[in-house]
């Protein structure tokens, strides 16, 4: 069975990806920010391995890549992300440290994750790498402004993911940015789509990724989104 590495598995969409792939018998390497998530995540299956790591910790990523050096990774899911609450003023900006923290976790860290596990994915059978983005990161689709840190971090992620699709094509790695929809999770009670439906949809998109569709920005339920 294949192997998947997923970031941000403490709960929400990342946990659901881990749950579904574990149910299908995959080996799952689940990166969790909080070590308290370990028991819940490893209870999914004996083939689920929990790694306690901040995705913005470059040395930690290198150490994990080294630990897993003989493990091909068929699918890498860059899912971990964070959000900043609105601040004051017309632009409702958070303070600059908070804005920068969101950029670091959502836009910078996924590039370092991709870099750390390039060889593991290149050596696998499936060679797939996806980035969980959002419609909020689409410049063409932005009709309401606001949420500067989150929107700009996800727009930057789109650019990075597109470049990675070009640079890793030499390995036969296929990539996509996926919009999960407005998903109801522990942190986002107002979401409309059940998390299992969103993740099932994204898994279908991942299964259909090819050299022709690599480097695209796709919805969980089909169709592309303008950058
Ligand atoms: N839910 C939606 O409607 C929606 C819509 C569009 C896009 N998305 C995207 O979908 C992905 C998952 O969203 P979600 O709703 O499941 O969010 P979530 O419930 O907040 O889950 C995000 C996960 O990432 C973890 N995380 C945050 N910072 C991390 C770090 N530095 N290192 C490692 N893990 C970290 C979180 O851990 P902690 O909780 O411990 O911080 C949590 O487990 C994100 O990329 C998000 O932008 C979600």
mmCIF file of C-alpha atoms and ligand atoms in Angstrom, residues 8-13 33 53-55 79-81 105 132-134 150 154 179-183 185 187-188, ligand 1:
data_model
loop_
_atom_site.group_PDB
_atom_site.id
_atom_site.type_symbol
_atom_site.label_atom_id
_atom_site.label_comp_id
_atom_site.label_asym_id
_atom_site.label_seq_id
_atom_site.Cartn_x
_atom_site.Cartn_y
_atom_site.Cartn_z
ATOM 1 C CA UNK A 8 -1.352 19.693 10.377
ATOM 2 C CA UNK A 9 -3.052 16.476 11.518
ATOM 3 C CA UNK A 10 -4.070 17.560 15.026
ATOM 4 C CA UNK A 11 -7.647 17.974 13.826
ATOM 5 C CA UNK A 12 -9.757 19.379 10.974
ATOM 6 C CA UNK A 13 -8.980 18.537 7.367
ATOM 7 C CA UNK A 33 1.913 20.621 16.162
ATOM 8 C CA UNK A 53 6.812 19.092 14.593
ATOM 9 C CA UNK A 54 6.283 22.767 13.764
ATOM 10 C CA UNK A 55 6.357 22.960 9.957
ATOM 11 C CA UNK A 79 -2.173 21.059 4.828
ATOM 12 C CA UNK A 80 -1.037 22.896 8.000
ATOM 13 C CA UNK A 81 -2.027 26.547 8.096
ATOM 14 C CA UNK A 105 3.464 29.094 8.331
ATOM 15 C CA UNK A 132 -4.184 22.891 0.539
ATOM 16 C CA UNK A 133 -4.958 26.425 -0.556
ATOM 17 C CA UNK A 134 -8.154 28.391 -0.636
ATOM 18 C CA UNK A 150 -4.466 34.893 5.243
ATOM 19 C CA UNK A 154 -2.296 31.724 0.347
ATOM 20 C CA UNK A 179 -9.469 24.391 -2.428
ATOM 21 C CA UNK A 180 -11.342 22.280 0.167
ATOM 22 C CA UNK A 181 -14.525 24.386 0.077
ATOM 23 C CA UNK A 182 -16.023 26.043 3.141
ATOM 24 C CA UNK A 183 -15.539 23.164 5.564
ATOM 25 C CA UNK A 185 -14.156 21.911 11.418
ATOM 26 C CA UNK A 187 -12.003 25.774 14.484
ATOM 27 C CA UNK A 188 -14.471 26.796 11.771
HETATM 28 N N1 LIG B 1 -11.874 24.843 6.868
HETATM 29 C C1 LIG B 1 -12.105 25.533 5.750
HETATM 30 O O1 LIG B 1 -13.248 25.905 5.441
HETATM 31 C C2 LIG B 1 -10.973 25.868 4.809
HETATM 32 C C3 LIG B 1 -11.267 26.616 3.675
HETATM 33 C C4 LIG B 1 -10.246 26.891 2.769
HETATM 34 C C5 LIG B 1 -8.966 26.409 3.006
HETATM 35 N N2 LIG B 1 -8.699 25.702 4.140
HETATM 36 C C6 LIG B 1 -7.329 25.220 4.326
HETATM 37 O O2 LIG B 1 -7.363 23.845 4.670
HETATM 38 C C7 LIG B 1 -6.255 23.522 5.516
HETATM 39 C C8 LIG B 1 -6.754 22.877 6.784
HETATM 40 O O3 LIG B 1 -7.707 23.748 7.373
HETATM 41 P P1 LIG B 1 -8.568 23.359 8.658
HETATM 42 O O4 LIG B 1 -9.853 24.061 8.526
HETATM 43 O O5 LIG B 1 -8.529 21.895 8.896
HETATM 44 O O6 LIG B 1 -7.704 24.142 9.755
HETATM 45 P P2 LIG B 1 -7.427 23.798 11.267
HETATM 46 O O7 LIG B 1 -8.593 23.052 11.821
HETATM 47 O O8 LIG B 1 -7.006 25.068 11.912
HETATM 48 O O9 LIG B 1 -6.214 22.792 11.160
HETATM 49 C C9 LIG B 1 -4.941 23.239 10.788
HETATM 50 C C10 LIG B 1 -3.956 22.283 11.376
HETATM 51 O O10 LIG B 1 -2.629 22.758 11.126
HETATM 52 C C11 LIG B 1 -1.930 22.744 12.362
HETATM 53 N N3 LIG B 1 -0.866 23.724 12.380
HETATM 54 C C12 LIG B 1 -0.976 25.072 12.471
HETATM 55 N N4 LIG B 1 0.241 25.622 12.493
HETATM 56 C C13 LIG B 1 1.134 24.601 12.393
HETATM 57 C C14 LIG B 1 2.540 24.528 12.384
HETATM 58 N N5 LIG B 1 3.289 25.618 12.476
HETATM 59 N N6 LIG B 1 3.120 23.299 12.281
HETATM 60 C C15 LIG B 1 2.379 22.182 12.195
HETATM 61 N N7 LIG B 1 1.033 22.179 12.220
HETATM 62 C C16 LIG B 1 0.425 23.377 12.327
HETATM 63 C C17 LIG B 1 -2.987 23.036 13.395
HETATM 64 O O11 LIG B 1 -2.538 22.727 14.694
HETATM 65 P P3 LIG B 1 -3.006 23.662 15.932
HETATM 66 O O12 LIG B 1 -4.462 23.732 15.898
HETATM 67 O O13 LIG B 1 -2.475 22.979 17.118
HETATM 68 O O14 LIG B 1 -2.461 25.046 15.682
HETATM 69 C C18 LIG B 1 -4.111 22.149 12.893
HETATM 70 O O15 LIG B 1 -3.904 20.806 13.243
HETATM 71 C C19 LIG B 1 -5.518 24.837 5.741
HETATM 72 O O16 LIG B 1 -4.467 24.942 4.815
HETATM 73 C C20 LIG B 1 -6.577 25.886 5.465
HETATM 74 O O17 LIG B 1 -6.024 27.126 5.064
HETATM 75 C C21 LIG B 1 -9.672 25.421 5.047
#
